[in-house]
mmCIF file of C-alpha atoms in Angstrom:
data_model
loop_
_atom_site.group_PDB
_atom_site.id
_atom_site.type_symbol
_atom_site.label_atom_id
_atom_site.label_comp_id
_atom_site.label_asym_id
_atom_site.label_seq_id
_atom_site.Cartn_x
_atom_site.Cartn_y
_atom_site.Cartn_z
ATOM 1 C CA ALA A 436 0.000 0.000 0.000
ATOM 2 C CA GLY A 437 1.139 3.531 -0.707
ATOM 3 C CA ARG A 438 1.544 6.261 1.858
ATOM 4 C CA ASP A 439 -1.906 7.666 1.035
ATOM 5 C CA ASP A 440 -3.494 4.259 1.778
ATOM 6 C CA ARG A 441 -2.392 4.206 5.400
ATOM 7 C CA PRO A 442 -5.037 5.003 8.042
ATOM 8 C CA PRO A 443 -4.623 8.537 9.429
ATOM 9 C CA TYR A 444 -2.832 8.995 12.734
ATOM 10 C CA THR A 445 -2.711 12.122 14.903
ATOM 11 C CA TYR A 446 -0.983 12.534 18.262
ATOM 12 C CA ASN A 447 -0.962 15.778 20.260
ATOM 13 C CA GLN A 448 0.612 16.206 23.685
ATOM 14 C CA TYR A 449 0.852 19.479 25.547
ATOM 15 C CA GLY A 450 0.905 20.845 29.082
ATOM 16 C CA ALA A 451 2.272 23.435 31.451
ATOM 17 C CA THR A 452 3.978 23.756 34.829
ATOM 18 C CA LEU A 453 4.072 26.474 37.441
ATOM 19 C CA GLY A 454 6.002 26.659 40.658
ATOM 20 C CA GLY A 455 7.047 29.176 43.258
ATOM 21 C CA ARG A 456 7.092 30.147 46.901
ATOM 22 C CA ILE A 457 4.122 30.815 49.157
ATOM 23 C CA ILE A 458 6.043 31.842 52.280
ATOM 24 C CA ARG A 459 9.627 32.998 51.887
ATOM 25 C CA ASP A 460 12.164 30.271 52.679
ATOM 26 C CA ARG A 461 9.436 28.067 54.165
ATOM 27 C CA THR A 462 6.568 27.056 51.860
ATOM 28 C CA PHE A 463 6.703 26.258 48.139
ATOM 29 C CA PHE A 464 4.333 24.870 45.534
ATOM 30 C CA PHE A 465 4.610 23.177 42.153
ATOM 31 C CA PHE A 466 1.714 22.559 39.731
ATOM 32 C CA ASN A 467 1.707 20.522 36.512
ATOM 33 C CA TRP A 468 -0.931 19.921 33.835
ATOM 34 C CA GLU A 469 -0.822 17.687 30.766
ATOM 35 C CA GLN A 470 -3.191 16.601 28.011
ATOM 36 C CA VAL A 471 -2.877 13.954 25.311
ATOM 37 C CA ARG A 472 -5.132 13.597 22.277
ATOM 38 C CA GLU A 473 -4.568 10.603 20.013
ATOM 39 C CA ARG A 474 -6.584 9.553 16.958
ATOM 40 C CA GLN A 475 -5.694 6.459 14.965
ATOM 41 C CA GLY A 476 -7.619 5.183 11.977
ATOM 42 C CA THR A 477 -8.032 1.458 11.497
ATOM 43 C CA ARG A 478 -9.201 -0.785 8.686
ATOM 44 C CA GLN A 479 -10.376 -4.313 9.347
ATOM 45 C CA PHE A 480 -11.599 -7.260 7.332
ATOM 46 C CA ARG A 481 -14.669 -8.997 8.738
ATOM 47 C CA SER A 482 -16.767 -11.947 7.615
ATOM 48 C CA VAL A 483 -20.462 -11.091 7.294
ATOM 49 C CA PRO A 484 -23.384 -13.074 5.827
ATOM 50 C CA ALA A 485 -23.248 -13.052 2.041
ATOM 51 C CA ALA A 486 -26.216 -11.812 0.016
ATOM 52 C CA LEU A 487 -27.487 -15.335 -0.750
ATOM 53 C CA GLN A 488 -26.987 -16.524 2.824
ATOM 54 C CA ARG A 489 -29.210 -13.698 4.070
ATOM 55 C CA THR A 490 -32.109 -15.283 2.197
ATOM 56 C CA GLY A 491 -31.351 -18.793 3.467
ATOM 57 C CA ASP A 492 -29.573 -19.843 0.273
ATOM 58 C CA PHE A 493 -26.411 -21.778 1.179
ATOM 59 C CA SER A 494 -26.030 -23.450 -2.184
ATOM 60 C CA GLN A 495 -22.844 -21.461 -2.823
ATOM 61 C CA THR A 496 -21.405 -21.775 0.677
ATOM 62 C CA ARG A 497 -18.295 -23.879 0.342
ATOM 63 C CA ALA A 498 -15.239 -24.898 2.328
ATOM 64 C CA ALA A 499 -11.720 -23.980 1.293
ATOM 65 C CA SER A 500 -11.568 -27.308 -0.568
ATOM 66 C CA GLY A 501 -14.533 -26.265 -2.712
ATOM 67 C CA ALA A 502 -16.929 -28.812 -1.189
ATOM 68 C CA MET A 503 -20.404 -27.594 -0.305
ATOM 69 C CA ILE A 504 -21.026 -27.029 3.398
ATOM 70 C CA ARG A 505 -24.293 -28.904 3.800
ATOM 71 C CA ILE A 506 -27.124 -27.499 5.928
ATOM 72 C CA PHE A 507 -29.361 -30.057 7.674
ATOM 73 C CA ASP A 508 -32.964 -29.724 8.811
ATOM 74 C CA PRO A 509 -33.118 -30.166 12.623
ATOM 75 C CA TYR A 510 -36.820 -31.076 12.402
ATOM 76 C CA THR A 511 -35.905 -34.304 10.572
ATOM 77 C CA THR A 512 -33.706 -35.632 13.391
ATOM 78 C CA ARG A 513 -34.295 -39.357 13.945
ATOM 79 C CA LEU A 514 -32.532 -42.552 14.953
ATOM 80 C CA ASP A 515 -30.248 -44.077 12.363
ATOM 81 C CA PRO A 516 -31.793 -47.482 11.448
ATOM 82 C CA ALA A 517 -28.330 -48.850 10.708
ATOM 83 C CA THR A 518 -26.833 -47.594 13.974
ATOM 84 C CA PRO A 519 -29.552 -46.917 16.598
ATOM 85 C CA SER A 520 -27.049 -45.167 18.866
ATOM 86 C CA ARG A 521 -26.650 -42.437 16.237
ATOM 87 C CA ARG A 522 -29.058 -39.810 14.984
ATOM 88 C CA ILE A 523 -29.338 -38.552 11.441
ATOM 89 C CA ARG A 524 -30.918 -35.587 9.692
ATOM 90 C CA ASP A 525 -31.911 -34.728 6.134
ATOM 91 C CA GLN A 526 -30.164 -32.018 4.213
ATOM 92 C CA PHE A 527 -32.308 -29.088 3.149
ATOM 93 C CA PRO A 528 -33.195 -29.613 -0.531
ATOM 94 C CA GLY A 529 -30.746 -27.637 -2.624
ATOM 95 C CA ASN A 530 -29.094 -26.477 0.604
ATOM 96 C CA LEU A 531 -31.824 -23.841 0.844
ATOM 97 C CA ILE A 532 -33.503 -22.919 4.129
ATOM 98 C CA PRO A 533 -37.154 -22.010 3.423
ATOM 99 C CA ALA A 534 -38.010 -18.404 4.215
ATOM 100 C CA SER A 535 -40.763 -19.600 6.546
ATOM 101 C CA ARG A 536 -38.161 -21.365 8.684
ATOM 102 C CA ILE A 537 -36.109 -18.233 9.384
ATOM 103 C CA HIS A 538 -37.149 -16.918 12.782
ATOM 104 C CA PRO A 539 -38.151 -13.224 13.112
ATOM 105 C CA VAL A 540 -35.466 -12.754 15.787
ATOM 106 C CA SER A 541 -32.850 -14.002 13.330
ATOM 107 C CA ARG A 542 -34.072 -11.539 10.719
ATOM 108 C CA ALA A 543 -33.894 -8.693 13.224
ATOM 109 C CA VAL A 544 -30.352 -9.615 14.276
ATOM 110 C CA LEU A 545 -29.266 -9.969 10.652
ATOM 111 C CA ALA A 546 -30.219 -6.352 9.990
ATOM 112 C CA PHE A 547 -27.352 -5.192 12.222
ATOM 113 C CA TYR A 548 -24.703 -6.741 9.972
ATOM 114 C CA PRO A 549 -23.606 -4.752 6.912
ATOM 115 C CA LEU A 550 -23.682 -6.155 3.409
ATOM 116 C CA PRO A 551 -20.419 -7.488 1.976
ATOM 117 C CA ASN A 552 -18.367 -4.882 0.127
ATOM 118 C CA THR A 553 -15.511 -7.087 -1.100
ATOM 119 C CA ALA A 554 -15.397 -10.444 -2.869
ATOM 120 C CA GLY A 555 -13.836 -12.273 0.059
ATOM 121 C CA ALA A 556 -11.993 -15.563 -0.161
ATOM 122 C CA ALA A 557 -12.814 -17.852 -3.055
ATOM 123 C CA GLY A 558 -15.500 -20.354 -2.130
ATOM 124 C CA THR A 559 -15.815 -19.486 1.545
ATOM 125 C CA GLU A 560 -16.372 -15.731 0.983
ATOM 126 C CA ALA A 561 -14.588 -15.129 4.297
ATOM 127 C CA ASN A 562 -13.302 -11.596 4.935
ATOM 128 C CA ASN A 563 -15.920 -10.182 2.592
ATOM 129 C CA PHE A 564 -16.310 -6.873 4.404
ATOM 130 C CA LEU A 565 -13.720 -4.121 4.798
ATOM 131 C CA GLY A 566 -14.652 -1.446 7.314
ATOM 132 C CA GLY A 567 -12.945 1.567 8.788
ATOM 133 C CA ALA A 568 -13.144 3.320 12.138
ATOM 134 C CA THR A 569 -11.142 5.631 14.387
ATOM 135 C CA ASN A 570 -9.715 4.747 17.784
ATOM 136 C CA THR A 571 -9.150 7.644 20.164
ATOM 137 C CA VAL A 572 -7.288 8.147 23.429
ATOM 138 C CA GLY A 573 -7.737 11.198 25.617
ATOM 139 C CA LYS A 574 -5.699 11.926 28.721
ATOM 140 C CA ASN A 575 -6.028 14.806 31.170
ATOM 141 C CA ALA A 576 -3.619 14.861 34.098
ATOM 142 C CA LEU A 577 -2.807 17.424 36.751
ATOM 143 C CA GLY A 578 -0.949 17.479 40.017
ATOM 144 C CA ILE A 579 0.057 19.821 42.796
ATOM 145 C CA LYS A 580 2.799 19.483 45.422
ATOM 146 C CA ILE A 581 3.350 21.570 48.538
ATOM 147 C CA ASP A 582 6.656 21.612 50.429
ATOM 148 C CA HIS A 583 6.897 23.223 53.860
ATOM 149 C CA ASN A 584 9.939 23.647 56.067
ATOM 150 C CA LEU A 585 8.718 23.320 59.650
ATOM 151 C CA THR A 586 12.215 23.991 60.996
ATOM 152 C CA PRO A 587 15.679 23.792 59.444
ATOM 153 C CA SER A 588 15.716 20.086 60.352
ATOM 154 C CA ARG A 589 12.060 19.107 59.797
ATOM 155 C CA ARG A 590 10.225 19.154 56.464
ATOM 156 C CA LEU A 591 6.695 18.227 55.398
ATOM 157 C CA SER A 592 5.399 17.770 51.848
ATOM 158 C CA GLY A 593 2.143 16.661 50.278
ATOM 159 C CA ARG A 594 1.115 15.764 46.750
ATOM 160 C CA PHE A 595 -2.211 15.258 44.929
ATOM 161 C CA THR A 596 -2.475 13.826 41.412
ATOM 162 C CA TYR A 597 -5.508 13.459 39.167
ATOM 163 C CA ASP A 598 -5.374 11.476 35.935
ATOM 164 C CA ALA A 599 -8.384 10.862 33.671
ATOM 165 C CA THR A 600 -7.747 8.706 30.621
ATOM 166 C CA SER A 601 -10.438 7.704 28.147
ATOM 167 C CA ARG A 602 -10.033 5.155 25.380
ATOM 168 C CA VAL A 603 -12.646 4.734 22.626
ATOM 169 C CA ILE A 604 -12.530 1.819 20.187
ATOM 170 C CA GLY A 605 -13.927 2.635 16.751
ATOM 171 C CA ASN A 606 -17.189 1.092 15.593
ATOM 172 C CA VAL A 607 -16.532 -0.689 12.295
ATOM 173 C CA TYR A 608 -20.154 -1.838 11.883
ATOM 174 C CA GLY A 609 -21.574 1.484 13.009
ATOM 175 C CA ASN A 610 -24.105 -0.071 15.407
ATOM 176 C CA ILE A 611 -24.396 -2.199 18.561
ATOM 177 C CA ALA A 612 -23.423 -5.376 16.696
ATOM 178 C CA GLU A 613 -19.803 -4.203 16.644
ATOM 179 C CA ILE A 614 -17.721 -7.009 18.133
ATOM 180 C CA ALA A 615 -14.905 -4.842 19.559
ATOM 181 C CA THR A 616 -15.201 -3.470 23.077
ATOM 182 C CA PRO A 617 -16.320 0.176 23.109
ATOM 183 C CA GLY A 618 -13.370 1.222 25.253
ATOM 184 C CA SER A 619 -13.155 2.448 28.821
ATOM 185 C CA ASP A 620 -12.591 5.416 31.095
ATOM 186 C CA PHE A 621 -9.748 5.159 33.605
ATOM 187 C CA PRO A 622 -10.005 7.876 36.285
ATOM 188 C CA ARG A 623 -7.239 7.817 38.895
ATOM 189 C CA ARG A 624 -6.569 9.881 42.015
ATOM 190 C CA SER A 625 -3.596 9.619 44.311
ATOM 191 C CA VAL A 626 -2.398 11.505 47.370
ATOM 192 C CA ALA A 627 0.866 11.275 49.298
ATOM 193 C CA LEU A 628 2.236 12.813 52.480
ATOM 194 C CA ASN A 629 5.932 12.871 53.361
ATOM 195 C CA TYR A 630 7.685 13.880 56.613
ATOM 196 C CA THR A 631 11.457 14.177 56.945
ATOM 197 C CA VAL A 632 13.438 14.973 60.094
ATOM 198 C CA ALA A 633 17.168 15.090 60.733
ATOM 199 C CA LEU A 634 17.564 13.389 64.117
ATOM 200 C CA ARG A 635 21.275 14.151 64.163
ATOM 201 C CA PRO A 636 23.897 15.068 61.550
ATOM 202 C CA ASP A 637 24.406 11.416 60.516
ATOM 203 C CA LEU A 638 20.824 10.091 60.971
ATOM 204 C CA LEU A 639 17.784 10.964 58.853
ATOM 205 C CA LEU A 640 14.234 9.713 59.411
ATOM 206 C CA GLU A 641 11.636 9.756 56.646
ATOM 207 C CA ALA A 642 7.997 8.702 56.992
ATOM 208 C CA ARG A 643 5.661 8.455 54.038
ATOM 209 C CA THR A 644 2.048 7.483 53.494
ATOM 210 C CA ALA A 645 0.069 7.425 50.258
ATOM 211 C CA MET A 646 -3.176 6.259 48.705
ATOM 212 C CA ASN A 647 -4.012 5.513 45.080
ATOM 213 C CA ARG A 648 -7.576 5.060 43.794
ATOM 214 C CA TYR A 649 -8.025 3.596 40.336
ATOM 215 C CA THR A 650 -11.306 2.601 38.701
ATOM 216 C CA THR A 651 -12.452 1.434 35.285
ATOM 217 C CA PHE A 652 -15.774 2.315 33.690
ATOM 218 C CA ARG A 653 -16.995 0.458 30.634
ATOM 219 C CA ILE A 654 -20.420 0.929 29.039
ATOM 220 C CA PRO A 655 -21.440 -1.773 26.521
ATOM 221 C CA ARG A 656 -22.505 -0.569 23.096
ATOM 222 C CA SER A 657 -25.922 -2.152 23.656
ATOM 223 C CA TYR A 658 -26.542 -0.242 26.903
ATOM 224 C CA GLY A 659 -30.086 1.134 26.864
ATOM 225 C CA TYR A 660 -31.107 -0.839 23.797
ATOM 226 C CA ASP A 661 -34.649 -2.236 23.834
ATOM 227 C CA PHE A 662 -34.127 -5.946 23.228
ATOM 228 C CA THR A 663 -37.762 -6.441 22.355
ATOM 229 C CA GLN A 664 -36.820 -4.782 19.063
#
C-alpha cells in the first residue's frame, strides 16, 4: 500500500507547569498539567453473511476445498436405522432454508450486519467486508505538590495527582453489533504525604504514606437498547 493508503494517525501532547514560593524560605508549591489527544484510523476485514446466505440460500457456501457445506434440517432428526445409537438428519433440498423457517429474531439480528463490500476468499467468501473506524485516546492529568519547612531540620510535603484517561474503540459496523469493546474510562486519584526529620547530623528519618484510587468504567454498546426490538 502507498503512503496515502495508510489510516490517518494524529498525536498531540501538551501541558504546562508552574512553581514558586508561598512563604519565603518556608513554603513552596509546584503545579503541573498535561493533556494527550490521540486519533488512529483502522481498517479491518470482517466476515459477514453473504447476500445469498441472508435469504437462506447456502447453495454457494463452500469450504476452502470447494466442497459444499451442507445445511441439515433439525426437524428431521431421527434414529439411524443402521446404527440406533446415532441420529441422522436430512439435508435441506438444494441447501436452501425455506423463508418460513427463518425466525423473526434471526431476521432482526441480521439487519445489524452490513452487506459485503468485497469479494472475500474464493468459495468461503470469508473476509468479505472491509470497514474503517477511528480509535481515540484522551488523557487529562494534573498534580500539585506543597513543600513546607517546619524547621531547618524538619520538612513536610504533600502531593495530589488526578489522571483521567479515556479510550474509545472505533465502531466498524456502526451499530451495537460491533464485536470490539467500546473502550473504557480510567479515572485515577492519588495523594501522598511525606515527613522528613534530621535526628542528628548522621541520621535521617523519613515517613511516608500514600493512597491511590483507580477505577475502570466500561459501558457496553448495547446499553439502553430495547431488546424487544
